[in-house]
PDB file of C-alpha atoms in Angstrom:
ATOM      1  CA  MET L   1     -37.768 -20.390 -31.306  1.00  0.00           C
ATOM      2  CA  SER L   2     -38.912 -17.374 -29.278  1.00  0.00           C
ATOM      3  CA  ILE L   3     -36.962 -14.114 -29.177  1.00  0.00           C
ATOM      4  CA  PRO L   4     -38.025 -11.654 -26.422  1.00  0.00           C
ATOM      5  CA  ILE L   5     -37.562  -8.169 -27.839  1.00  0.00           C
ATOM      6  CA  LEU L   6     -38.514  -5.757 -25.038  1.00  0.00           C
ATOM      7  CA  ASN L   7     -37.433  -8.005 -22.191  1.00  0.00           C
ATOM      8  CA  GLY L   8     -33.975  -6.502 -22.545  1.00  0.00           C
ATOM      9  CA  VAL L   9     -35.098  -3.428 -20.555  1.00  0.00           C
ATOM     10  CA  SER L  10     -35.933  -5.553 -17.522  1.00  0.00           C
ATOM     11  CA  GLN L  11     -32.795  -7.651 -17.903  1.00  0.00           C
ATOM     12  CA  TYR L  12     -30.587  -4.554 -18.184  1.00  0.00           C
ATOM     13  CA  THR L  13     -31.981  -2.920 -15.040  1.00  0.00           C
ATOM     14  CA  THR L  14     -31.652  -6.242 -13.192  1.00  0.00           C
ATOM     15  CA  TYR L  15     -28.014  -6.473 -14.313  1.00  0.00           C
ATOM     16  CA  LYS L  16     -27.226  -2.918 -13.179  1.00  0.00           C
ATOM     17  CA  ALA L  17     -29.004  -3.402  -9.852  1.00  0.00           C
ATOM     18  CA  SER L  18     -27.099  -6.618  -9.144  1.00  0.00           C
ATOM     19  CA  GLY L  19     -23.824  -4.854  -9.966  1.00  0.00           C
ATOM     20  CA  ALA L  20     -24.679  -2.064  -7.526  1.00  0.00           C
ATOM     21  CA  LEU L  21     -25.550  -4.597  -4.818  1.00  0.00           C
ATOM     22  CA  THR L  22     -22.217  -6.325  -5.402  1.00  0.00           C
ATOM     23  CA  ASN L  23     -20.486  -2.992  -4.828  1.00  0.00           C
ATOM     24  CA  VAL L  24     -22.558  -2.500  -1.678  1.00  0.00           C
ATOM     25  CA  ARG L  25     -21.342  -5.777  -0.182  1.00  0.00           C
ATOM     26  CA  LEU L  26     -17.753  -5.100  -1.281  1.00  0.00           C
ATOM     27  CA  ASN L  27     -17.633  -1.658   0.306  1.00  0.00           C
ATOM     28  CA  GLU L  28     -19.352  -2.891   3.452  1.00  0.00           C
ATOM     29  CA  ALA L  29     -16.565  -5.458   3.783  1.00  0.00           C
ATOM     30  CA  ARG L  30     -13.975  -2.717   3.224  1.00  0.00           C
ATOM     31  CA  TYR L  31     -15.609  -0.577   5.895  1.00  0.00           C
ATOM     32  CA  GLU L  32     -15.486  -3.451   8.381  1.00  0.00           C
ATOM     33  CA  SER L  33     -11.814  -3.964   7.525  1.00  0.00           C
ATOM     34  CA  GLY L  34     -11.208  -0.368   8.608  1.00  0.00           C
ATOM     35  CA  ARG L  35     -12.943  -1.025  11.935  1.00  0.00           C
ATOM     36  CA  LEU L  36     -10.783  -4.113  12.429  1.00  0.00           C
ATOM     37  CA  TYR L  37      -7.647  -2.160  11.462  1.00  0.00           C
ATOM     38  CA  LEU L  38      -8.456   0.464  14.098  1.00  0.00           C
ATOM     39  CA  GLU L  39      -9.064  -2.213  16.726  1.00  0.00           C
ATOM     40  CA  ILE L  40      -5.749  -3.879  15.884  1.00  0.00           C
ATOM     41  CA  ALA L  41      -3.950  -0.517  15.996  1.00  0.00           C
ATOM     42  CA  GLN L  42      -5.367   0.141  19.456  1.00  0.00           C
ATOM     43  CA  ALA L  43      -4.192  -3.244  20.719  1.00  0.00           C
ATOM     44  CA  TYR L  44      -0.808  -2.810  19.000  1.00  0.00           C
ATOM     45  CA  TYR L  45      -0.134   0.621  20.511  1.00  0.00           C
ATOM     46  CA  ASN L  46      -1.319  -0.643  23.877  1.00  0.00           C
ATOM     47  CA  VAL L  47       1.334  -3.374  23.798  1.00  0.00           C
ATOM     48  CA  LEU L  48       4.082  -0.946  22.740  1.00  0.00           C
ATOM     49  CA  GLN L  49       3.069   1.552  25.402  1.00  0.00           C
ATOM     50  CA  LEU L  50       2.975  -1.017  28.200  1.00  0.00           C
ATOM     51  CA  LYS L  51       6.381  -2.410  27.250  1.00  0.00           C
ATOM     52  CA  GLU L  52       7.958   1.038  27.449  1.00  0.00           C
ATOM     53  CA  ILE L  53       6.150   1.946  30.660  1.00  0.00           C
ATOM     54  CA  ILE L  54       7.249  -1.281  32.349  1.00  0.00           C
ATOM     55  CA  LEU L  55      10.896  -0.506  31.554  1.00  0.00           C
ATOM     56  CA  LEU L  56      10.494   2.997  32.957  1.00  0.00           C
ATOM     57  CA  GLU L  57       8.588   1.758  36.018  1.00  0.00           C
ATOM     58  CA  GLU L  58      11.356  -0.752  36.749  1.00  0.00           C
ATOM     59  CA  LYS L  59      13.878   2.088  36.715  1.00  0.00           C
ATOM     60  CA  LYS L  60      11.575   4.171  38.880  1.00  0.00           C
ATOM     61  CA  THR L  61      11.096   1.338  41.400  1.00  0.00           C
ATOM     62  CA  ASP L  62      14.855   0.965  41.653  1.00  0.00           C
ATOM     63  CA  LEU L  63      15.194   4.709  42.266  1.00  0.00           C
ATOM     64  CA  VAL L  64      12.497   4.636  44.945  1.00  0.00           C
ATOM     65  CA  ARG L  65      14.333   1.753  46.629  1.00  0.00           C
ATOM     66  CA  LYS L  66      17.543   3.803  46.647  1.00  0.00           C
ATOM     67  CA  THR L  67      15.573   6.776  47.957  1.00  0.00           C
ATOM     68  CA  ILE L  68      14.305   4.702  50.888  1.00  0.00           C
ATOM     69  CA  GLN L  69      17.843   3.594  51.683  1.00  0.00           C
ATOM     70  CA  GLU L  70      19.025   7.197  51.640  1.00  0.00           C
ATOM     71  CA  ARG L  71      16.117   8.355  53.821  1.00  0.00           C
ATOM     72  CA  ARG L  72      16.841   5.563  56.305  1.00  0.00           C
ATOM     73  CA  ARG L  73      20.441   6.737  56.492  1.00  0.00           C
ATOM     74  CA  LEU L  74      19.312  10.310  57.052  1.00  0.00           C
ATOM     75  CA  PHE L  75      16.743   9.167  59.617  1.00  0.00           C
ATOM     76  CA  SER L  76      19.448   7.308  61.527  1.00  0.00           C
ATOM     77  CA  LEU L  77      21.412  10.555  61.578  1.00  0.00           C
ATOM     78  CA  GLY L  78      18.358  12.449  62.817  1.00  0.00           C
ATOM     79  CA  LYS L  79      18.164  14.687  59.752  1.00  0.00           C
ATOM     80  CA  ILE L  80      14.601  13.701  58.711  1.00  0.00           C
ATOM     81  CA  THR L  81      11.489  12.664  60.593  1.00  0.00           C
ATOM     82  CA  ARG L  82       9.820   9.272  60.789  1.00  0.00           C
ATOM     83  CA  ALA L  83       6.943  10.620  58.660  1.00  0.00           C
ATOM     84  CA  ASP L  84       9.345  11.370  55.793  1.00  0.00           C
ATOM     85  CA  LEU L  85      10.637   7.811  55.906  1.00  0.00           C
ATOM     86  CA  SER L  86       7.146   6.300  56.088  1.00  0.00           C
ATOM     87  CA  GLY L  87       6.053   8.337  53.077  1.00  0.00           C
ATOM     88  CA  ALA L  88       8.961   6.992  51.021  1.00  0.00           C
ATOM     89  CA  GLU L  89       8.153   3.417  52.022  1.00  0.00           C
ATOM     90  CA  ALA L  90       4.538   3.942  50.941  1.00  0.00           C
ATOM     91  CA  ASP L  91       5.760   5.282  47.587  1.00  0.00           C
ATOM     92  CA  PHE L  92       7.847   2.159  47.123  1.00  0.00           C
ATOM     93  CA  SER L  93       4.879  -0.128  47.821  1.00  0.00           C
ATOM     94  CA  ARG L  94       2.745   1.799  45.321  1.00  0.00           C
ATOM     95  CA  SER L  95       5.508   1.641  42.724  1.00  0.00           C
ATOM     96  CA  GLU L  96       5.774  -2.127  43.092  1.00  0.00           C
ATOM     97  CA  ALA L  97       1.995  -2.493  42.817  1.00  0.00           C
ATOM     98  CA  TYR L  98       1.909  -0.341  39.665  1.00  0.00           C
ATOM     99  CA  LEU L  99       4.693  -2.410  38.128  1.00  0.00           C
ATOM    100  CA  GLU L 100       2.918  -5.712  38.770  1.00  0.00           C
ATOM    101  CA  ASP L 101      -0.338  -4.288  37.413  1.00  0.00           C
ATOM    102  CA  PHE L 102       1.370  -3.082  34.230  1.00  0.00           C
ATOM    103  CA  LYS L 103       2.929  -6.507  33.713  1.00  0.00           C
ATOM    104  CA  TYR L 104      -0.488  -8.132  34.044  1.00  0.00           C
ATOM    105  CA  GLN L 105      -1.984  -5.600  31.619  1.00  0.00           C
ATOM    106  CA  LEU L 106       0.800  -6.374  29.143  1.00  0.00           C
ATOM    107  CA  LYS L 107      -0.003 -10.096  29.188  1.00  0.00           C
ATOM    108  CA  GLN L 108      -3.679  -9.349  28.589  1.00  0.00           C
ATOM    109  CA  ALA L 109      -2.850  -6.869  25.816  1.00  0.00           C
ATOM    110  CA  GLU L 110      -0.552  -9.345  24.062  1.00  0.00           C
ATOM    111  CA  MET L 111      -3.255 -12.016  24.204  1.00  0.00           C
ATOM    112  CA  ALA L 112      -5.820  -9.564  22.807  1.00  0.00           C
ATOM    113  CA  LEU L 113      -3.492  -8.565  19.965  1.00  0.00           C
ATOM    114  CA  GLU L 114      -2.696 -12.180  19.153  1.00  0.00           C
ATOM    115  CA  SER L 115      -6.383 -13.061  18.972  1.00  0.00           C
ATOM    116  CA  LEU L 116      -7.053 -10.110  16.660  1.00  0.00           C
ATOM    117  CA  ILE L 117      -4.297 -10.821  14.162  1.00  0.00           C
ATOM    118  CA  GLY L 118      -4.722 -14.607  14.303  1.00  0.00           C
ATOM    119  CA  ALA L 119      -1.012 -15.228  14.680  1.00  0.00           C
ATOM    120  CA  GLY L 120      -0.027 -18.439  12.942  1.00  0.00           C
ATOM    121  CA  GLU L 121       3.406 -19.404  11.668  1.00  0.00           C
ATOM    122  CA  GLY L 122       5.523 -16.304  11.916  1.00  0.00           C
ATOM    123  CA  GLY L 123       2.523 -14.244  12.994  1.00  0.00           C
ATOM    124  CA  LEU L 124       1.284 -11.313  10.917  1.00  0.00           C
ATOM    125  CA  ARG L 125       3.266  -8.337   9.710  1.00  0.00           C
ATOM    126  CA  LEU L 126       1.356  -5.243  10.772  1.00  0.00           C
ATOM    127  CA  ALA L 127       1.251  -2.276   8.412  1.00  0.00           C
ATOM    128  CA  ILE L 128       0.687   0.116  11.309  1.00  0.00           C
ATOM    129  CA  PRO L 129       3.032   3.112  11.595  1.00  0.00           C
ATOM    130  CA  LYS L 130       5.076   3.314  14.791  1.00  0.00           C
ATOM    131  CA  GLU L 131       5.557   7.067  14.457  1.00  0.00           C
ATOM    132  CA  VAL L 132       2.865   9.724  14.647  1.00  0.00           C
ATOM    133  CA  ILE L 133       1.389  10.391  11.204  1.00  0.00           C
ATOM    134  CA  SER L 134       0.299  13.813   9.988  1.00  0.00           C
ATOM    135  CA  ILE L 135      -3.420  14.377   9.572  1.00  0.00           C
ATOM    136  CA  PRO L 136      -4.991  16.155   6.574  1.00  0.00           C
ATOM    137  CA  LYS L 137      -6.369  19.588   7.402  1.00  0.00           C
ATOM    138  CA  ASN L 138      -8.774  22.084   5.807  1.00  0.00           C
ATOM    139  CA  LEU L 139     -10.876  19.371   4.165  1.00  0.00           C
ATOM    140  CA  LEU L 140     -14.404  20.229   3.049  1.00  0.00           C
ATOM    141  CA  PRO L 141     -17.232  18.156   4.583  1.00  0.00           C
ATOM    142  CA  GLU L 142     -17.831  16.234   1.342  1.00  0.00           C
ATOM    143  CA  GLU L 143     -14.102  15.633   0.929  1.00  0.00           C
ATOM    144  CA  ARG L 144     -13.903  14.155   4.418  1.00  0.00           C
ATOM    145  CA  ILE L 145     -16.559  11.522   3.768  1.00  0.00           C
ATOM    146  CA  ALA L 146     -15.825  10.902   0.074  1.00  0.00           C
ATOM    147  CA  LYS L 147     -13.457   7.983   0.728  1.00  0.00           C
ATOM    148  CA  ARG L 148     -15.431   6.361   3.544  1.00  0.00           C
ATOM    149  CA  TYR L 149     -16.535   2.918   2.470  1.00  0.00           C
ATOM    150  CA  ASP L 150     -19.784   3.009   4.446  1.00  0.00           C
ATOM    151  CA  VAL L 151     -20.811   6.162   2.557  1.00  0.00           C
ATOM    152  CA  ILE L 152     -19.786   4.608  -0.764  1.00  0.00           C
ATOM    153  CA  ALA L 153     -21.809   1.493   0.109  1.00  0.00           C
ATOM    154  CA  ALA L 154     -24.857   3.631   0.932  1.00  0.00           C
ATOM    155  CA  LYS L 155     -24.517   5.436  -2.419  1.00  0.00           C
ATOM    156  CA  GLU L 156     -24.326   2.119  -4.277  1.00  0.00           C
ATOM    157  CA  ASN L 157     -27.369   0.918  -2.346  1.00  0.00           C
ATOM    158  CA  LEU L 158     -29.232   4.005  -3.549  1.00  0.00           C
ATOM    159  CA  LYS L 159     -28.222   3.214  -7.137  1.00  0.00           C
ATOM    160  CA  ALA L 160     -29.547  -0.320  -6.755  1.00  0.00           C
ATOM    161  CA  ALA L 161     -32.858   1.030  -5.444  1.00  0.00           C
ATOM    162  CA  GLU L 162     -33.113   3.408  -8.422  1.00  0.00           C
ATOM    163  CA  PHE L 163     -32.538   0.558 -10.890  1.00  0.00           C
ATOM    164  CA  ASN L 164     -35.097  -1.603  -9.089  1.00  0.00           C
ATOM    165  CA  LEU L 165     -37.628   1.219  -9.409  1.00  0.00           C
ATOM    166  CA  LYS L 166     -36.967   1.426 -13.156  1.00  0.00           C
ATOM    167  CA  LYS L 167     -37.393  -2.331 -13.342  1.00  0.00           C
ATOM    168  CA  ALA L 168     -40.713  -2.087 -11.516  1.00  0.00           C
ATOM    169  CA  TRP L 169     -41.951   0.639 -13.883  1.00  0.00           C
ATOM    170  CA  GLY L 170     -40.921  -1.584 -16.770  1.00  0.00           C
ATOM    171  CA  GLY L 171     -43.684  -3.970 -15.721  1.00  0.00           C
ATOM    172  CA  HIS L 172     -46.181  -1.609 -17.399  1.00  0.00           C
ATOM    173  CA  LEU L 173     -44.493  -2.123 -20.770  1.00  0.00           C
ATOM    174  CA  PRO L 174     -46.013  -4.645 -23.161  1.00  0.00           C
ATOM    175  CA  SER L 175     -44.206  -7.932 -23.656  1.00  0.00           C
ATOM    176  CA  VAL L 176     -43.153  -8.296 -27.294  1.00  0.00           C
ATOM    177  CA  THR L 177     -41.962 -11.702 -28.478  1.00  0.00           C
ATOM    178  CA  LEU L 178     -40.927 -12.843 -31.931  1.00  0.00           C
ATOM    179  CA  ASN L 179     -41.787 -16.543 -32.420  1.00  0.00           C
ATOM    180  CA  ASN L 180     -40.167 -18.533 -35.242  1.00  0.00           C
ATOM    181  CA  TYR L 181     -41.474 -21.882 -36.445  1.00  0.00           C
ATOM    182  CA  TYR L 182     -39.605 -24.272 -38.708  1.00  0.00           C
ATOM    183  CA  THR L 183     -40.529 -27.890 -39.320  1.00  0.00           C
ATOM    184  CA  ILE L 184     -37.679 -30.376 -39.355  1.00  0.00           C
ATOM    185  CA  PRO L 185     -38.255 -32.782 -42.278  1.00  0.00           C
ATOM    186  CA  GLU L 186     -38.721 -36.466 -41.529  1.00  0.00           C
ATOM    187  CA  HIS L 187     -37.281 -39.381 -43.478  1.00  0.00           C
ATOM    188  CA  ASN L 188     -38.806 -39.960 -46.968  1.00  0.00           C
ATOM    189  CA  THR L 189     -40.840 -36.741 -46.763  1.00  0.00           C
ATOM    190  CA  THR L 190     -40.649 -33.620 -48.840  1.00  0.00           C
ATOM    191  CA  PRO L 191     -38.918 -30.926 -46.787  1.00  0.00           C
ATOM    192  CA  ASN L 192     -40.868 -27.756 -46.063  1.00  0.00           C
ATOM    193  CA  LYS L 193     -38.577 -24.808 -46.477  1.00  0.00           C
ATOM    194  CA  ASP L 194     -41.067 -22.301 -45.134  1.00  0.00           C
ATOM    195  CA  ILE L 195     -40.230 -20.468 -41.897  1.00  0.00           C
ATOM    196  CA  THR L 196     -43.220 -19.106 -40.039  1.00  0.00           C
ATOM    197  CA  MET L 197     -42.679 -15.983 -37.925  1.00  0.00           C
ATOM    198  CA  GLN L 198     -45.169 -14.641 -35.424  1.00  0.00           C
ATOM    199  CA  LEU L 199     -45.051 -11.374 -33.509  1.00  0.00           C
ATOM    200  CA  SER L 200     -46.687 -11.703 -30.103  1.00  0.00           C
ATOM    201  CA  ILE L 201     -47.592  -8.628 -28.047  1.00  0.00           C
ATOM    202  CA  ASN L 202     -48.929  -9.068 -24.510  1.00  0.00           C
ATOM    203  CA  VAL L 203     -50.280  -5.971 -22.774  1.00  0.00           C
ATOM    204  CA  PRO L 204     -50.457  -6.288 -18.937  1.00  0.00           C
ATOM    205  CA  LEU L 205     -54.030  -5.065 -18.531  1.00  0.00           C
ATOM    206  CA  LEU L 206     -55.233  -7.319 -15.725  1.00  0.00           C
ATOM    207  CA  SER L 207     -51.898  -7.357 -13.896  1.00  0.00           C
ATOM    208  CA  ALA L 208     -51.663  -3.567 -13.627  1.00  0.00           C
ATOM    209  CA  GLY L 209     -52.479  -3.735  -9.916  1.00  0.00           C
ATOM    210  CA  ILE L 210     -49.640  -6.149  -9.251  1.00  0.00           C
ATOM    211  CA  VAL L 211     -47.229  -3.978 -11.226  1.00  0.00           C
ATOM    212  CA  THR L 212     -48.380  -0.838  -9.398  1.00  0.00           C
ATOM    213  CA  ALA L 213     -47.852  -2.570  -6.061  1.00  0.00           C
ATOM    214  CA  GLY L 214     -44.329  -3.483  -7.174  1.00  0.00           C
ATOM    215  CA  VAL L 215     -43.692   0.155  -8.121  1.00  0.00           C
ATOM    216  CA  LYS L 216     -44.913   1.351  -4.715  1.00  0.00           C
ATOM    217  CA  GLN L 217     -42.649  -1.158  -3.005  1.00  0.00           C
ATOM    218  CA  ALA L 218     -39.675  -0.057  -5.112  1.00  0.00           C
ATOM    219  CA  GLU L 219     -40.420   3.610  -4.353  1.00  0.00           C
ATOM    220  CA  SER L 220     -40.526   2.807  -0.638  1.00  0.00           C
ATOM    221  CA  ALA L 221     -37.178   0.995  -0.912  1.00  0.00           C
ATOM    222  CA  LEU L 222     -35.758   4.028  -2.729  1.00  0.00           C
ATOM    223  CA  ARG L 223     -36.865   6.384   0.053  1.00  0.00           C
ATOM    224  CA  GLN L 224     -35.337   4.061   2.631  1.00  0.00           C
ATOM    225  CA  ALA L 225     -32.069   4.029   0.674  1.00  0.00           C
ATOM    226  CA  GLU L 226     -32.089   7.847   0.572  1.00  0.00           C
ATOM    227  CA  LEU L 227     -32.672   8.017   4.330  1.00  0.00           C
ATOM    228  CA  GLN L 228     -29.925   5.451   4.913  1.00  0.00           C
ATOM    229  CA  LEU L 229     -27.466   7.497   2.847  1.00  0.00           C
ATOM    230  CA  SER L 230     -28.370  10.672   4.736  1.00  0.00           C
ATOM    231  CA  GLN L 231     -28.017   8.930   8.093  1.00  0.00           C
ATOM    232  CA  THR L 232     -24.709   7.330   7.086  1.00  0.00           C
ATOM    233  CA  LYS L 233     -23.346  10.741   6.088  1.00  0.00           C
ATOM    234  CA  ARG L 234     -24.403  12.239   9.424  1.00  0.00           C
ATOM    235  CA  ILE L 235     -22.789   9.408  11.393  1.00  0.00           C
ATOM    236  CA  ALA L 236     -19.626   9.650   9.274  1.00  0.00           C
ATOM    237  CA  THR L 237     -19.417  13.422   9.714  1.00  0.00           C
ATOM    238  CA  ASP L 238     -19.899  13.100  13.474  1.00  0.00           C
ATOM    239  CA  GLU L 239     -17.182  10.427  13.766  1.00  0.00           C
ATOM    240  CA  ILE L 240     -14.761  12.486  11.682  1.00  0.00           C
ATOM    241  CA  ARG L 241     -15.418  15.555  13.844  1.00  0.00           C
ATOM    242  CA  LYS L 242     -14.800  13.600  17.059  1.00  0.00           C
ATOM    243  CA  ALA L 243     -11.644  11.974  15.668  1.00  0.00           C
ATOM    244  CA  TYR L 244     -10.302  15.318  14.413  1.00  0.00           C
ATOM    245  CA  GLU L 245     -10.973  17.096  17.712  1.00  0.00           C
ATOM    246  CA  SER L 246      -9.406  14.211  19.636  1.00  0.00           C
ATOM    247  CA  SER L 247      -6.315  14.412  17.423  1.00  0.00           C
ATOM    248  CA  LEU L 248      -5.962  18.156  17.972  1.00  0.00           C
ATOM    249  CA  ASN L 249      -6.491  17.804  21.717  1.00  0.00           C
ATOM    250  CA  SER L 250      -3.993  14.952  22.070  1.00  0.00           C
ATOM    251  CA  ALA L 251      -1.495  16.960  19.999  1.00  0.00           C
ATOM    252  CA  ARG L 252      -1.818  19.872  22.446  1.00  0.00           C
ATOM    253  CA  LEU L 253      -1.427  17.533  25.420  1.00  0.00           C
ATOM    254  CA  LEU L 254       1.592  15.883  23.819  1.00  0.00           C
ATOM    255  CA  SER L 255       3.205  19.292  23.376  1.00  0.00           C
ATOM    256  CA  LEU L 256       2.579  20.161  27.039  1.00  0.00           C
ATOM    257  CA  TYR L 257       3.923  16.831  28.274  1.00  0.00           C
ATOM    258  CA  SER L 258       6.948  17.284  26.042  1.00  0.00           C
ATOM    259  CA  LYS L 259       7.649  20.672  27.635  1.00  0.00           C
ATOM    260  CA  ALA L 260       7.220  19.164  31.097  1.00  0.00           C
ATOM    261  CA  ARG L 261       9.626  16.362  30.236  1.00  0.00           C
ATOM    262  CA  ASN L 262      12.181  18.817  28.864  1.00  0.00           C
ATOM    263  CA  SER L 263      11.911  20.905  32.029  1.00  0.00           C
ATOM    264  CA  ALA L 264      12.367  17.820  34.202  1.00  0.00           C
ATOM    265  CA  GLU L 265      15.357  16.766  32.105  1.00  0.00           C
ATOM    266  CA  SER L 266      16.894  20.232  32.389  1.00  0.00           C
ATOM    267  CA  ASN L 267      16.346  20.208  36.153  1.00  0.00           C
ATOM    268  CA  LEU L 268      17.921  16.747  36.393  1.00  0.00           C
ATOM    269  CA  SER L 269      20.991  17.949  34.505  1.00  0.00           C
ATOM    270  CA  SER L 270      21.328  20.875  36.917  1.00  0.00           C
ATOM    271  CA  GLN L 271      20.951  18.572  39.905  1.00  0.00           C
ATOM    272  CA  ARG L 272      23.630  16.230  38.576  1.00  0.00           C
ATOM    273  CA  ARG L 273      26.039  19.127  38.121  1.00  0.00           C
ATOM    274  CA  GLY L 274      25.228  20.329  41.611  1.00  0.00           C
ATOM    275  CA  PHE L 275      25.756  16.856  43.026  1.00  0.00           C
ATOM    276  CA  SER L 276      29.158  16.632  41.353  1.00  0.00           C
ATOM    277  CA  PHE L 277      30.091  19.939  43.061  1.00  0.00           C
ATOM    278  CA  LYS L 278      28.648  18.792  46.420  1.00  0.00           C
ATOM    279  CA  THR L 279      25.978  21.530  46.354  1.00  0.00           C
ATOM    280  CA  VAL L 280      23.097  19.068  45.902  1.00  0.00           C
ATOM    281  CA  SER L 281      22.443  16.149  48.216  1.00  0.00           C
ATOM    282  CA  ARG L 282      22.065  12.565  47.056  1.00  0.00           C
ATOM    283  CA  LEU L 283      18.423  12.601  48.173  1.00  0.00           C
ATOM    284  CA  GLU L 284      17.666  15.665  46.049  1.00  0.00           C
ATOM    285  CA  LEU L 285      19.295  13.978  43.048  1.00  0.00           C
ATOM    286  CA  LEU L 286      17.236  10.800  43.525  1.00  0.00           C
ATOM    287  CA  VAL L 287      14.033  12.834  43.786  1.00  0.00           C
ATOM    288  CA  SER L 288      14.908  14.678  40.549  1.00  0.00           C
ATOM    289  CA  GLU L 289      15.606  11.407  38.740  1.00  0.00           C
ATOM    290  CA  THR L 290      12.274   9.991  39.920  1.00  0.00           C
ATOM    291  CA  SER L 291      10.472  13.152  38.828  1.00  0.00           C
ATOM    292  CA  PHE L 292      12.055  12.900  35.379  1.00  0.00           C
ATOM    293  CA  LEU L 293      10.901   9.287  35.006  1.00  0.00           C
ATOM    294  CA  ASP L 294       7.367  10.329  36.011  1.00  0.00           C
ATOM    295  CA  SER L 295       7.371  12.996  33.298  1.00  0.00           C
ATOM    296  CA  GLU L 296       8.784  10.511  30.766  1.00  0.00           C
ATOM    297  CA  ILE L 297       6.037   7.983  31.575  1.00  0.00           C
ATOM    298  CA  ALA L 298       3.356  10.658  31.184  1.00  0.00           C
ATOM    299  CA  TYR L 299       4.887  11.746  27.871  1.00  0.00           C
ATOM    300  CA  ARG L 300       4.979   8.190  26.456  1.00  0.00           C
ATOM    301  CA  LYS L 301       1.329   7.666  27.383  1.00  0.00           C
ATOM    302  CA  ALA L 302       0.367  10.916  25.654  1.00  0.00           C
ATOM    303  CA  TYR L 303       2.502   9.983  22.640  1.00  0.00           C
ATOM    304  CA  TYR L 304       0.758   6.677  22.030  1.00  0.00           C
ATOM    305  CA  GLN L 305      -2.667   8.174  22.664  1.00  0.00           C
ATOM    306  CA  HIS L 306      -1.963  10.831  20.035  1.00  0.00           C
ATOM    307  CA  SER L 307      -0.670   8.172  17.644  1.00  0.00           C
ATOM    308  CA  LEU L 308      -3.890   6.216  18.063  1.00  0.00           C
ATOM    309  CA  ASN L 309      -6.009   9.340  17.561  1.00  0.00           C
ATOM    310  CA  THR L 310      -4.265  10.119  14.270  1.00  0.00           C
ATOM    311  CA  ILE L 311      -4.896   6.528  13.158  1.00  0.00           C
ATOM    312  CA  TRP L 312      -8.548   6.923  14.152  1.00  0.00           C
ATOM    313  CA  TYR L 313      -8.872  10.120  12.099  1.00  0.00           C
ATOM    314  CA  SER L 314      -7.186   8.536   9.073  1.00  0.00           C
ATOM    315  CA  VAL L 315      -9.555   5.558   9.282  1.00  0.00           C
ATOM    316  CA  ALA L 316     -12.522   7.897   9.755  1.00  0.00           C
ATOM    317  CA  ILE L 317     -11.815   9.733   6.477  1.00  0.00           C
ATOM    318  CA  GLY L 318     -10.983   6.533   4.590  1.00  0.00           C
ATOM    319  CA  GLU L 319      -7.240   7.128   4.208  1.00  0.00           C
ATOM    320  CA  LEU L 320      -6.416   3.977   6.176  1.00  0.00           C
ATOM    321  CA  PRO L 321      -6.088   1.085   5.789  1.00  0.00           C
ATOM    322  CA  LYS L 322      -4.520   1.007   2.345  1.00  0.00           C
ATOM    323  CA  LEU L 323      -6.465  -1.741   0.582  1.00  0.00           C
ATOM    324  CA  LYS L 324      -5.507  -3.415  -2.663  1.00  0.00           C
ATOM    325  CA  ASN L 325      -8.115  -3.220  -5.407  1.00  0.00           C
TER     326      ASN L 325
END
C-alpha cells in the first residue's frame, strides 16, 4: 500500500482551482441571464407601448375623420380654402398609414416576445415591473461593478489562474511516498506478522525543464486573467455610465413631455368650455383634441423608453434580474 504524503499540495490547489472555474461558469451563466432579461424587457415594453399607441392612434384617426367632415362643411360654406381641406385629407391618409404600420409592428413585437420567453402552456409570468423603477445614485465606481456577474466571473477566473500557478510551482517539490508491505499468509504456512515500511523520495532533477515550462505557462495564464479582469471592469464601467446617462436623459425628456401633455390637456379643457359657451368653433375643438392625443402619444413613448433605460441601468449594476441562489 502506497501513501502519497506531499501530493496533497497538488491535489489541494487542483481542488481550489476547479472550484474557482465552477464559479466562473456559474457567474457567466448569470451574466447571460441578465442580457436575456434585458432583451425580454425591451420586447415586453415594446408590446405594451404599441398597444397603447394603437388605441390612441385609433382615437386620433377618428378625430381626423371628423375634422375632415367639418372642413368640408366649412369649405361648402366658403369659409376655408381648398388648400385647407386638402391638407386635412393628407393628414387623414398619414394617420391611417401610421395606424396600419403600428398594428404590423405589434404583431412582429408579439412574435419576438413569444420566441424569447418560449411560451408554452399558460406562457411565462414575467417579473418585469410595469412602472418606472428608481435608480440608485451616488454609487462609487467599485460599488457599481461589484454585483456584475461578468466582473465576478473574471475575478474567479483570476483566482483559478493563481491556484494553477501554485500547482505548477509545486512541481519542483520532491515526491514523498510511504510504501507499506505486508504478506498475506497462505494455507498451511506460518504467517509472517512483519510489516515492511519504505519511505520513497523522488526529486525532480531531470524534469526541472518541464516543470519550469509549466510555471511559465501558468504565469502567462495569470497575466491573461489579470488583463481580462481589467478589461471586463472597463467595459462594465462604460456600460454603467452609458445606462446611467441614458436614464437621466430619458427622465428629463419624460418630464418635458409630461409638461407638454399637461399644457395640451389644460388647453383642451379651455377649448371645451369655450365650445360650450359658443366662443370656440367645432373645428378649433377638434384640432385641440388631436393636439392633446399627439402629446399623449409622445409622452407614452418617452415613458416606456425611460422605463427601459432604468431596467438597463439596474441590469448594468447587477441589481436585476433577481436570481435565486
